Short mmCIF file of C-alpha atoms in Angstrom, two decimals:
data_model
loop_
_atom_site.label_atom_id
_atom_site.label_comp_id
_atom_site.label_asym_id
_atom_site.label_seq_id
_atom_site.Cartn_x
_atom_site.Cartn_y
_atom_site.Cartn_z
CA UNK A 1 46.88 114.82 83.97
CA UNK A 2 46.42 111.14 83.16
CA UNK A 3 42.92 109.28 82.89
CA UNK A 4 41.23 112.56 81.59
CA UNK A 5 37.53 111.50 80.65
CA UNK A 6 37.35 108.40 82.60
CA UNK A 7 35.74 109.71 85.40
CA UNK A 8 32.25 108.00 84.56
CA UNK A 9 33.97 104.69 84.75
CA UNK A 10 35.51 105.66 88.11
CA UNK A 11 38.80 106.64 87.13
CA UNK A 12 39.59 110.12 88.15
CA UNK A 13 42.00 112.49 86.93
CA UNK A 14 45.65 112.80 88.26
CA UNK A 15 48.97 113.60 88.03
CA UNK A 16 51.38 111.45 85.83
CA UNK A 17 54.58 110.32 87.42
CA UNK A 18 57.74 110.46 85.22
CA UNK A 19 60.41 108.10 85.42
CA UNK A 20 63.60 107.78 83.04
CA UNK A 21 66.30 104.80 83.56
CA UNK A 22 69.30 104.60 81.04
CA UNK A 23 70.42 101.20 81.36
CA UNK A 24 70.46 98.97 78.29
CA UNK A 25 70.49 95.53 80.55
CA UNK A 26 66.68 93.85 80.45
CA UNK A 27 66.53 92.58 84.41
CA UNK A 28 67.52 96.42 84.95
CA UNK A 29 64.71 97.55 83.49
CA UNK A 30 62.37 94.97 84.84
CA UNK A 31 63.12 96.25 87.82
CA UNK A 32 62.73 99.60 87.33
CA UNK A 33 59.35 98.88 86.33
CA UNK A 34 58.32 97.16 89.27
CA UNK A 35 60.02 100.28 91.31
CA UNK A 36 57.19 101.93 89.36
CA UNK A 37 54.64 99.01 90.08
CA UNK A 38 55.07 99.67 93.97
CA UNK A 39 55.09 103.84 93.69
CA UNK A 40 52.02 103.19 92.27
CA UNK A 41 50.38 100.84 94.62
CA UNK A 42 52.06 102.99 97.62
CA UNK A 43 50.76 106.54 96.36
CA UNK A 44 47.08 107.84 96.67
CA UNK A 45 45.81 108.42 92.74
CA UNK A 46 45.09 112.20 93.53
CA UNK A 47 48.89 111.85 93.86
CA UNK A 48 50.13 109.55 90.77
CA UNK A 49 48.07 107.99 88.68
CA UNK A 50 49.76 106.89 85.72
CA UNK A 51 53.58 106.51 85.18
CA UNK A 52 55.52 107.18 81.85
CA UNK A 53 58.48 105.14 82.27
CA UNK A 54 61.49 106.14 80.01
CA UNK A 55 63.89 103.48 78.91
CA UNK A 56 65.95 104.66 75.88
CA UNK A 57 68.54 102.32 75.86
CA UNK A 58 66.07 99.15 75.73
CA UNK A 59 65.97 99.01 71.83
CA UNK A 60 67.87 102.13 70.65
CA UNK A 61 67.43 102.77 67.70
CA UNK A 62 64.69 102.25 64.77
CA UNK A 63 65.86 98.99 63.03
CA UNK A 64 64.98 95.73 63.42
CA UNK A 65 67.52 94.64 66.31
CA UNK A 66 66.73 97.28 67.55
CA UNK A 67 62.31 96.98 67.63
CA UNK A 68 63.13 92.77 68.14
CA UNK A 69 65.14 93.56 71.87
CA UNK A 70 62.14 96.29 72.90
CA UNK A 71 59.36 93.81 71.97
CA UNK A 72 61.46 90.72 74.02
CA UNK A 73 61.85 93.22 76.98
CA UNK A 74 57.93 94.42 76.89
CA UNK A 75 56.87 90.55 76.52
CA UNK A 76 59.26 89.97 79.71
CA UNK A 77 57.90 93.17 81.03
CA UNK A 78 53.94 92.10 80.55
CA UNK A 79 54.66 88.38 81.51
CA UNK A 80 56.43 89.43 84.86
CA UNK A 81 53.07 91.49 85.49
CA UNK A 82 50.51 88.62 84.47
CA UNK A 83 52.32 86.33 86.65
CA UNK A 84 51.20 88.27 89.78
CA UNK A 85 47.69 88.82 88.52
CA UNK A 86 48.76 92.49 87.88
CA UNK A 87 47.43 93.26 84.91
CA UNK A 88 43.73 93.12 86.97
CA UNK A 89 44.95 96.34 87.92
CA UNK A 90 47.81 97.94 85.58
CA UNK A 91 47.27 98.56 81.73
CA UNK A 92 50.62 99.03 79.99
CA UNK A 93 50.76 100.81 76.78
CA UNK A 94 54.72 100.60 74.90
CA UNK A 95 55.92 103.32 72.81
CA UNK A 96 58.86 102.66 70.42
CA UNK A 97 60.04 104.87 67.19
CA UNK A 98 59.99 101.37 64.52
CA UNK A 99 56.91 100.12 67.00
CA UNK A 100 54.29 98.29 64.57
CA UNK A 101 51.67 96.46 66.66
CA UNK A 102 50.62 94.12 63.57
CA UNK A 103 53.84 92.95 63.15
CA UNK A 104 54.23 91.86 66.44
CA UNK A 105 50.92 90.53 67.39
CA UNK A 106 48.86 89.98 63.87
CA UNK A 107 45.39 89.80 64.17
CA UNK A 108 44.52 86.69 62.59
#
């Protein structure tokens, strides 16, 4: 279950959606992830409410090629969403093995 203890800020609890896409090619996996963007908007949230989309081949690996492609295709990923006011109703959180938020985004 997904949102577990946000139920006070009207978020209930619900199932989480897996998704997994191998391709390595960043407009791929864009769209992928606005597959996921319309099972979410399409499904009631007793049915899916959050979705952990899989996308090993965007920055295989753990060294710095590899971390510098994943952060270019979560920047395209996040800007994509901003530019249809999405993020007003999606939160994204990015996993990745050599993942350092400072790094990326240094708080000043």
């Amino acid at each position: 279950l997904a949102a577990v203890g946000l139920e006070a800020r009207g978020v209930p609890p619900g199932p989480v959606a897996y998704r997994f896409d191998t391709s390595s090619d960043a407009c791929a996996a864009v769209g992928v992830f606005w597959n996921c963007v319309c099972e979410l908007l399409s499904k009631p949230q007793e049915e899916i409410s959050t979705t952990m989309l899989s996308l090993p081949a965007i920055g295989a690996g753990t060294d710095s090629e590899a971390l510098n492609r994943f952060a270019i295709v979560v920047e395209l990923i996040s800007r994509n969403l901003c530019l249809y006011r999405g993020d007003d109703i999606f939160g994204l959180v990015h996993f990745h093995p050599a993942y350092d938020r400072m790094e990326i985004h240094p708080v000043e």
